[in-house]
mmCIF file of C-alpha atoms in Angstrom:
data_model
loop_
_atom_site.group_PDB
_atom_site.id
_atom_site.type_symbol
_atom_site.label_atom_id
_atom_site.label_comp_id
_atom_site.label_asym_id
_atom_site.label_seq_id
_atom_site.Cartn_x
_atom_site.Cartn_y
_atom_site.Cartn_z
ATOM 1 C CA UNK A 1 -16.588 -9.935 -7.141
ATOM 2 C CA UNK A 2 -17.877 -6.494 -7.966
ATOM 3 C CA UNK A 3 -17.026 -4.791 -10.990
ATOM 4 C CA UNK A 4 -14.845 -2.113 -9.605
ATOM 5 C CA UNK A 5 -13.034 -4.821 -8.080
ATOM 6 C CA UNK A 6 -12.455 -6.550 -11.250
ATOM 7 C CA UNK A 7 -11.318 -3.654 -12.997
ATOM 8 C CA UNK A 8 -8.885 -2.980 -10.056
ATOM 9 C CA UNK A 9 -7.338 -6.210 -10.166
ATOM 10 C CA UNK A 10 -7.321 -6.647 -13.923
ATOM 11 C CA UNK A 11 -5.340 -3.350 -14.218
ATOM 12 C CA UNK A 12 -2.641 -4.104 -11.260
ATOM 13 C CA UNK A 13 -2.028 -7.818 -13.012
ATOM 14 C CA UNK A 14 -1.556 -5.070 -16.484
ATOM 15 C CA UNK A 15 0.719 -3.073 -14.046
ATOM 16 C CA UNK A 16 2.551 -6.063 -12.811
ATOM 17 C CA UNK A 17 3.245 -7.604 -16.276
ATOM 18 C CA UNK A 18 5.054 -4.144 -17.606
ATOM 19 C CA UNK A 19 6.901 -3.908 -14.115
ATOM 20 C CA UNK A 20 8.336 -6.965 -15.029
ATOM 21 C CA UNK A 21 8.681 -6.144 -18.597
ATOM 22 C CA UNK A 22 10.998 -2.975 -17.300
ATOM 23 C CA UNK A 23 12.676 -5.432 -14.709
ATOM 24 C CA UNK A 24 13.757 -7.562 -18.117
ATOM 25 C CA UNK A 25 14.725 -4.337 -20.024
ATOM 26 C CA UNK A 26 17.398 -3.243 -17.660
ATOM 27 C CA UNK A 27 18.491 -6.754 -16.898
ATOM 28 C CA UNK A 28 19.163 -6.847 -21.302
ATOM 29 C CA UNK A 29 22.741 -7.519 -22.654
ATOM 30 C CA UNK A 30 24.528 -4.104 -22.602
ATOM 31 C CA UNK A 31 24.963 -3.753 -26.222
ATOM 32 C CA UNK A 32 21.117 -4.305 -26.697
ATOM 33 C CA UNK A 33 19.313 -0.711 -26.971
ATOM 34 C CA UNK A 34 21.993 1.371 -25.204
ATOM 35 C CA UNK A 35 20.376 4.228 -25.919
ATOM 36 C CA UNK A 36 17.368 3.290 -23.310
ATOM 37 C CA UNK A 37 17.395 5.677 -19.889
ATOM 38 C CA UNK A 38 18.361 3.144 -17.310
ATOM 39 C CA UNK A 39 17.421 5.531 -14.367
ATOM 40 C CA UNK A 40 13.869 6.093 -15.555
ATOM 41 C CA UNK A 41 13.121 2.267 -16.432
ATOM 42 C CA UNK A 42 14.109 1.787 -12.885
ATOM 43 C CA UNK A 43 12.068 4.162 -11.083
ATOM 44 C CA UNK A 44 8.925 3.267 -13.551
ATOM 45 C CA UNK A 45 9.489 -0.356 -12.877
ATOM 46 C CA UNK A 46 9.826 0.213 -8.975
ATOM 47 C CA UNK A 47 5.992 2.640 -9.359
ATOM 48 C CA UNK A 48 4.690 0.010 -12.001
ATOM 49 C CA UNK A 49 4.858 -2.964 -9.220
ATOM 50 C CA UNK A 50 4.497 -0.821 -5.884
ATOM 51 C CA UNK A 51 1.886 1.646 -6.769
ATOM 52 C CA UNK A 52 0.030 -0.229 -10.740
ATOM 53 C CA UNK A 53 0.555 -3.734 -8.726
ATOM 54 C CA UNK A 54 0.318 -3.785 -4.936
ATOM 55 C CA UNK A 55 -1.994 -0.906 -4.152
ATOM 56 C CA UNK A 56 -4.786 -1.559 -7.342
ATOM 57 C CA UNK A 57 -4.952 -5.399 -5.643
ATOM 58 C CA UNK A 58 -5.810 -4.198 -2.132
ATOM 59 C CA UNK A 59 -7.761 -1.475 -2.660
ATOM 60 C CA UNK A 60 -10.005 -3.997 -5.328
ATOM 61 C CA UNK A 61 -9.939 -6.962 -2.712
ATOM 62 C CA UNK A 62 -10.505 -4.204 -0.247
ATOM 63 C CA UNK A 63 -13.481 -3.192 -1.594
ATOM 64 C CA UNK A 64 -15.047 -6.982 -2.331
ATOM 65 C CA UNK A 65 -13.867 -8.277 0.841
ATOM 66 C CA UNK A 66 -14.036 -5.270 3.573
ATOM 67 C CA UNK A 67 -17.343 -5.451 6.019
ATOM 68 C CA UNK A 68 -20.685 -4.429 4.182
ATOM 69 C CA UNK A 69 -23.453 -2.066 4.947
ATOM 70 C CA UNK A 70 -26.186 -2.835 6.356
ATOM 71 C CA UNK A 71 -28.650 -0.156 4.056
ATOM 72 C CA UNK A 72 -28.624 -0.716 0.638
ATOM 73 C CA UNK A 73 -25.746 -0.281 -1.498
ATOM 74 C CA UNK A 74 -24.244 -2.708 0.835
ATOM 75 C CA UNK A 75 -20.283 -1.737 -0.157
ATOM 76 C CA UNK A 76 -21.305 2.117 -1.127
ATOM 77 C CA UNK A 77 -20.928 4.106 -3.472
ATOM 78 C CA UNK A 78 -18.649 3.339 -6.554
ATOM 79 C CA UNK A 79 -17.687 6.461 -7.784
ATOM 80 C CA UNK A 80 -15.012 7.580 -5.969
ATOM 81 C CA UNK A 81 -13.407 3.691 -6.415
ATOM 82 C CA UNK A 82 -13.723 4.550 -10.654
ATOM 83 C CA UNK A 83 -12.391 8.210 -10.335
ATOM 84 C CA UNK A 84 -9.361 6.519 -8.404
ATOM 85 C CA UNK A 85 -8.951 3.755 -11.223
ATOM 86 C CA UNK A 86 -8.830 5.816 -13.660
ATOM 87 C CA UNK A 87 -7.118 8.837 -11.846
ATOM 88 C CA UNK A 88 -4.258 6.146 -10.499
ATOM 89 C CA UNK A 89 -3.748 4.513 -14.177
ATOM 90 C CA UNK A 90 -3.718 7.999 -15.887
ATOM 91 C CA UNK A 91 -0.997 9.128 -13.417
ATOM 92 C CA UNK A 92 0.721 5.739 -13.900
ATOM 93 C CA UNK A 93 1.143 6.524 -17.826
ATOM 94 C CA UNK A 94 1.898 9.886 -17.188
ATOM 95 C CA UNK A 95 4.759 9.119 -14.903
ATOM 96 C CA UNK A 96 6.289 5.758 -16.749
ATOM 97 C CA UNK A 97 5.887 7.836 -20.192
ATOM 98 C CA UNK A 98 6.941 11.797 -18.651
ATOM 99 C CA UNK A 99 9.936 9.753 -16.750
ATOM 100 C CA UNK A 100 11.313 8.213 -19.871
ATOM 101 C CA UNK A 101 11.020 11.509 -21.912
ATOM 102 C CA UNK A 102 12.982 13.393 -19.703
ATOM 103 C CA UNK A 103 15.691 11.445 -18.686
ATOM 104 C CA UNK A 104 15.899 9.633 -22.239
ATOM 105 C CA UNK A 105 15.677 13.124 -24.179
ATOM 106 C CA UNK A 106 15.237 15.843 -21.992
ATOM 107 C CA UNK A 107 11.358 16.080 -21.939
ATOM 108 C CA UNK A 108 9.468 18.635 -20.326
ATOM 109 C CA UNK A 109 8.779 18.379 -16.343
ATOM 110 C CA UNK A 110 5.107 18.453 -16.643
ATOM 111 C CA UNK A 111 4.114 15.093 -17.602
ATOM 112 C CA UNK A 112 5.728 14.399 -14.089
ATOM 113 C CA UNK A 113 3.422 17.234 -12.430
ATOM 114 C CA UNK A 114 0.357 15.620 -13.861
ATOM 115 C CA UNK A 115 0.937 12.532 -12.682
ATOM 116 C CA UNK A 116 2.151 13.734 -9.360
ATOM 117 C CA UNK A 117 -1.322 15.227 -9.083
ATOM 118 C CA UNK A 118 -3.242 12.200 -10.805
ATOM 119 C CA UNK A 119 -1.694 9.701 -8.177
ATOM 120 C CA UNK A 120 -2.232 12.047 -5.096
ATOM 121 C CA UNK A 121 -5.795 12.737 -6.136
ATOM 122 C CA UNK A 122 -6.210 9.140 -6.573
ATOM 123 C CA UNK A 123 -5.116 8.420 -3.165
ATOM 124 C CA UNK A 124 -7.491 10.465 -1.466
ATOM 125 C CA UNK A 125 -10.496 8.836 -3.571
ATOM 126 C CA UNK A 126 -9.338 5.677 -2.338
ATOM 127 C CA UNK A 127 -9.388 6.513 1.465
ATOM 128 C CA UNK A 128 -12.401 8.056 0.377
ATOM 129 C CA UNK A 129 -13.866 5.081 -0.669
ATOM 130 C CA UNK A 130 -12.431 2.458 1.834
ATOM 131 C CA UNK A 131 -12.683 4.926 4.653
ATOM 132 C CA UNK A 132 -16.793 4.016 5.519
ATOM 133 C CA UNK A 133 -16.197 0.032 5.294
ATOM 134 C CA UNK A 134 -13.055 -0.023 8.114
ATOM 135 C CA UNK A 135 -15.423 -0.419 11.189
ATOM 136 C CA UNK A 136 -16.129 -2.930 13.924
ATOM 137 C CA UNK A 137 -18.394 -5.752 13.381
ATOM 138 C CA UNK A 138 -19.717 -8.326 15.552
ATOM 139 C CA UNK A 139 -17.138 -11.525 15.122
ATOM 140 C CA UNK B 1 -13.898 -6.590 11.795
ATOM 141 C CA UNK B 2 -11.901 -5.885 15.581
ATOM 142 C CA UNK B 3 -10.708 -2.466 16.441
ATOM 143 C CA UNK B 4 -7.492 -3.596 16.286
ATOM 144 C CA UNK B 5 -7.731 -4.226 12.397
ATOM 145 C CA UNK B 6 -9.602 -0.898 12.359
ATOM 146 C CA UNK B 7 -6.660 1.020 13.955
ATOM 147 C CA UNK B 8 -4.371 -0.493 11.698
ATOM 148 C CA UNK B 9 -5.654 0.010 8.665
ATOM 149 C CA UNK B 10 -7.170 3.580 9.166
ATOM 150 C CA UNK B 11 -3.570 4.526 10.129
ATOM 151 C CA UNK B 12 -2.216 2.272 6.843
ATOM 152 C CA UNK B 13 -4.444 4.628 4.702
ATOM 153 C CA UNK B 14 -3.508 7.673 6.504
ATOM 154 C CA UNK B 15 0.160 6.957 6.310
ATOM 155 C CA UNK B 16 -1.247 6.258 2.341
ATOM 156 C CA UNK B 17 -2.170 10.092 2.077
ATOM 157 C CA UNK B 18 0.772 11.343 3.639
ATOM 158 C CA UNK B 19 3.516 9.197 1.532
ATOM 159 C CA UNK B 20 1.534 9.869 -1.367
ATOM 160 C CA UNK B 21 1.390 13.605 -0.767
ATOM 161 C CA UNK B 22 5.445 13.743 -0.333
ATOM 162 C CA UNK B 23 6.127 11.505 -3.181
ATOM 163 C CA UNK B 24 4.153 13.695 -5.630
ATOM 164 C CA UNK B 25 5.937 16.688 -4.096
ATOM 165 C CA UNK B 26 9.091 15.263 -4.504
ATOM 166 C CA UNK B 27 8.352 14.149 -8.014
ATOM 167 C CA UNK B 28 6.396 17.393 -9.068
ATOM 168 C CA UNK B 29 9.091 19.653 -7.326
ATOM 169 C CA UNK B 30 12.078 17.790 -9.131
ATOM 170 C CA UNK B 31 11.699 14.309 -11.377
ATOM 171 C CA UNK B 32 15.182 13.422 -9.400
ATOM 172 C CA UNK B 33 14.032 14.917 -6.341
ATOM 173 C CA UNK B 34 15.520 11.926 -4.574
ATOM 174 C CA UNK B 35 19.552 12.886 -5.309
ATOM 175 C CA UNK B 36 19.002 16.036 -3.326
ATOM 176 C CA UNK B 37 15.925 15.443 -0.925
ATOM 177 C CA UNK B 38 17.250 12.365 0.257
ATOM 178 C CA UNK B 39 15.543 12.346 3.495
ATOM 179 C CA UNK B 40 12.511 13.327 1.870
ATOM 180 C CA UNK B 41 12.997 10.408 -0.108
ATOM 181 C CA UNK B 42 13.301 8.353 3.043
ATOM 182 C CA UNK B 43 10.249 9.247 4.842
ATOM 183 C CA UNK B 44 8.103 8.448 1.411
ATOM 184 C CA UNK B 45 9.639 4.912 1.292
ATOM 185 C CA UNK B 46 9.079 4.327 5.538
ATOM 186 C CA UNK B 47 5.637 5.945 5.125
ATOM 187 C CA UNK B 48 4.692 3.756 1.903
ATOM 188 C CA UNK B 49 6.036 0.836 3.083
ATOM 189 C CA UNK B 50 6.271 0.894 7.205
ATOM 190 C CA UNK B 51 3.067 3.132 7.651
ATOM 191 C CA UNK B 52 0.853 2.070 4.510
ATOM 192 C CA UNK B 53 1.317 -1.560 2.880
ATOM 193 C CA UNK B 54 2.446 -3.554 5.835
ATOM 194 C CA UNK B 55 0.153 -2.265 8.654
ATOM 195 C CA UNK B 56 -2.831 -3.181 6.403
ATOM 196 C CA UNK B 57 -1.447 -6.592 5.424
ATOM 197 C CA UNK B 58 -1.014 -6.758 9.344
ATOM 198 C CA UNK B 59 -4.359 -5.503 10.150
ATOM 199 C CA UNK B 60 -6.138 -7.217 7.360
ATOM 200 C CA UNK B 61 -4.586 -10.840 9.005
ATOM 201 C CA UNK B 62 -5.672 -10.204 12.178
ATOM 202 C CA UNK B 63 -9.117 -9.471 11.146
ATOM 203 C CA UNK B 64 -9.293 -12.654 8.729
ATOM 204 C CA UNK B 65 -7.438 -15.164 9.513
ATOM 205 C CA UNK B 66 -8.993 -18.613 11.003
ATOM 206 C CA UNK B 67 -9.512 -17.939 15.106
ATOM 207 C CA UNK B 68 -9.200 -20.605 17.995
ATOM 208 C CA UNK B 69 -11.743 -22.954 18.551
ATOM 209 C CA UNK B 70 -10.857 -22.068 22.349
ATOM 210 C CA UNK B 71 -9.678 -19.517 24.517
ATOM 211 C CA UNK B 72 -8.835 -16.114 23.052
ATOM 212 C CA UNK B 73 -10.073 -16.027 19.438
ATOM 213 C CA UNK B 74 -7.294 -14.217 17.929
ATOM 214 C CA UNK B 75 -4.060 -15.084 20.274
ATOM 215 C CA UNK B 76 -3.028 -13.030 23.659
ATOM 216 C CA UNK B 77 -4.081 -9.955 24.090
ATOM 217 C CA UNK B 78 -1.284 -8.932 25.832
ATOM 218 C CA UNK B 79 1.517 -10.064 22.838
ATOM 219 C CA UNK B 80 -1.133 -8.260 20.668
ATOM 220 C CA UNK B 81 -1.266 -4.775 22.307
ATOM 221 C CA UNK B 82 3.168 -5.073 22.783
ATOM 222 C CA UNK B 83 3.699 -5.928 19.197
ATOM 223 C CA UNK B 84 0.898 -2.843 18.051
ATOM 224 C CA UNK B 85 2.875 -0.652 20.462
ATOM 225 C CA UNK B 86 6.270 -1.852 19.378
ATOM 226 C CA UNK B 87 5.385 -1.171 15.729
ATOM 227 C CA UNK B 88 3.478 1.811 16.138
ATOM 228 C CA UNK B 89 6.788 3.397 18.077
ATOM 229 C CA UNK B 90 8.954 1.862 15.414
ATOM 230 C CA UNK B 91 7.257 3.895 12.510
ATOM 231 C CA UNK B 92 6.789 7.058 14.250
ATOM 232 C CA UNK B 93 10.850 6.506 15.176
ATOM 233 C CA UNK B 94 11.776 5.341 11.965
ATOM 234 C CA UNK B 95 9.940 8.509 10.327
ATOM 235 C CA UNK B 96 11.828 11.177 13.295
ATOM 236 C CA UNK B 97 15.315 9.459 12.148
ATOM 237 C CA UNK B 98 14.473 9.579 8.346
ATOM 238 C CA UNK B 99 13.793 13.831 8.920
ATOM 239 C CA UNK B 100 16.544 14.463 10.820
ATOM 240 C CA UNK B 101 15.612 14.055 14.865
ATOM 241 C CA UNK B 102 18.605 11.842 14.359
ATOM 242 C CA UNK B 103 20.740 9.600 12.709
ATOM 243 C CA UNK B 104 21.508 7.341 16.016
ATOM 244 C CA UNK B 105 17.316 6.831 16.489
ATOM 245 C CA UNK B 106 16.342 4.863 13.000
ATOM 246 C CA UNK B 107 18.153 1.635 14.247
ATOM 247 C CA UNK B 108 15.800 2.195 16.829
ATOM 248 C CA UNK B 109 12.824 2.488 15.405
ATOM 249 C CA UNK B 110 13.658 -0.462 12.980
ATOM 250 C CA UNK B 111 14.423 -2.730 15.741
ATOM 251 C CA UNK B 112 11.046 -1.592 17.293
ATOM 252 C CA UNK B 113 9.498 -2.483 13.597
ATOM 253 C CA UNK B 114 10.884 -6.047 13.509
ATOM 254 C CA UNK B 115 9.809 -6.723 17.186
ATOM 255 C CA UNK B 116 6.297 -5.780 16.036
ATOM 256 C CA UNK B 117 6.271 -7.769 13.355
ATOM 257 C CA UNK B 118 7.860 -10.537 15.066
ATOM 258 C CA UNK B 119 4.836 -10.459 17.373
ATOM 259 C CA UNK B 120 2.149 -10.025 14.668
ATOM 260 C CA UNK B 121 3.898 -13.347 13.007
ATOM 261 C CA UNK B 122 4.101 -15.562 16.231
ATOM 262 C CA UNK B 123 -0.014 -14.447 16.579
ATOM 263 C CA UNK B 124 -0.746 -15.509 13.330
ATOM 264 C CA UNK B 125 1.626 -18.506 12.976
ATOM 265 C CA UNK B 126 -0.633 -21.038 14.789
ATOM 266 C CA UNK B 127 -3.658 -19.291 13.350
ATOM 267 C CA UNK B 128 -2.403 -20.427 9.735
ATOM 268 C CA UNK B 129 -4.442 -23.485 9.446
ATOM 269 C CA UNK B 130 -7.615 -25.011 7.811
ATOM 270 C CA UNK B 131 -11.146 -23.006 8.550
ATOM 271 C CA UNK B 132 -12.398 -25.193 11.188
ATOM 272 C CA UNK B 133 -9.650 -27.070 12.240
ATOM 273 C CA UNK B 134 -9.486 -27.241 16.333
ATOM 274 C CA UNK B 135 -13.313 -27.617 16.679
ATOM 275 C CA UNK B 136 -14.963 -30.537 17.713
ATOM 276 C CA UNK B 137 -17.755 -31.802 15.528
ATOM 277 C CA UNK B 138 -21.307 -31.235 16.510
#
């Protein structure tokens, strides 16, 4: 398994854990913490599992697993695959912590345009990088 | 990898740009965009799930899992090219209802979406089995 891969998958098992970790916190006894915004754990844990979780999985299985290249390197270029990790998880942080700010204290709204921006970029790296490997092959 | 799989999953990450594009509108444009967009809202969660995460899980299966020892490799063509047309209709429906072509046509397009599915699962029910298994040995 390549490293990119690893990384990938190591971060959406991260992802997964703290999904489930917000999934716990709004599941607590009322009296416990009331003061925690119940509207932003839910939409952080719902991003943690469906964006951190599911999509940093396949795209890093995607990338061990999808058809080679022939020519040498034989799964392409890295790069974009890193800026998306680290685009994705900085846009992950940015939303779980901008979320919480604002609805728990009335934050500012741009910790929620970053990470809108982060994640979207992100996105287009990975169709960037998966984009080349998606092709017919004999079998 | 068949051009089936490669259909499906070039759309998946297609439909991955576009949801991805509206939810960081609707998340940059409001952080509870989704109390007054909620169609918007709607056509992130068809495109995310409907058009990106299940249609590469779909595609992905059909490319990978174990093929017949005889006949056609990966199951009929013909319940292959129904169910793709089924749940390509069903998305594109499913999207039209969700931004207001209307309300009547999303039952539609869902029904569409679980007969496509329902035909991607009957292919790959019988081709859930050991690598190998079917073949005679050499």
């Amino acid at each position: 398994m390549p490293p990119l891969s690893r990384a990938f998958v190591k971060a959406g098992f991260v992802a997964l854990l703290l999904g489930l970790l917000a999934e716990a916190l709004l599941a607590r006894p009322e009296a416990l913490w009331p003061g925690l915004p119940a509207a932003a754990i839910r939409l952080s844990a719902l991003h943690l599992l469906t964006v951190g979780w599911l999509l940093q999985v396949i795209t890093g299985v995607a990338f061990w697993m999808f058809p080679r290249h022939r020519d040498h390197p034989p799964r392409g270029s890295a790069a974009p695959g890193w800026a998306a990790w680290g685009l994705l998880n900085l846009g992950l942080l940015a939303r779980v912590g901008g979320e919480s700010w604002r609805l728990g204290a009335g934050g500012p709204l741009w910790p929620l345009q970053i990470s809108a921006l982060l994640q979207f970029a992100a996105a287009c790296c990975i169709a960037w990088l998966l984009w080349p490997r998606i092709r017919e092959m004999a079998g | 990898m068949p051009p089936l799989s490669v259909w499906l999953i070039r759309g998946a990450l297609c439909s991955l740009l576009a949801g991805s594009a509206l939810g960081a509108w609707l998340l940059a444009g409001e952080p509870l965009a989704g109390a007054s967009h909620p169609a918007l809202r709607d056509a992130h969660f068809t495109l995310m799930l409907f058009g990106w995460l299940l249609p590469f899980v779909l595609g992905t299966a059909y490319w990978m899992l174990p093929r017949h020892a005889g006949g056609e490799p990966r199951g009929s063509r013909g319940v292959t090219r129904l169910a793709a047309g089924a749940y390509a209709a069903g998305v594109a429906i499913r999207l039209g209802g969700s931004l207001g072509t209307g309300e009547l046509w999303r039952p539609v397009g869902m029904a569409l979406l679980l007969a496509g599915t329902a035909g991607f699962i009957a292919l790959f029910w019988t081709r859930i089995k050991p690598f190998g298994a079917g073949r005679s040995a050499p």
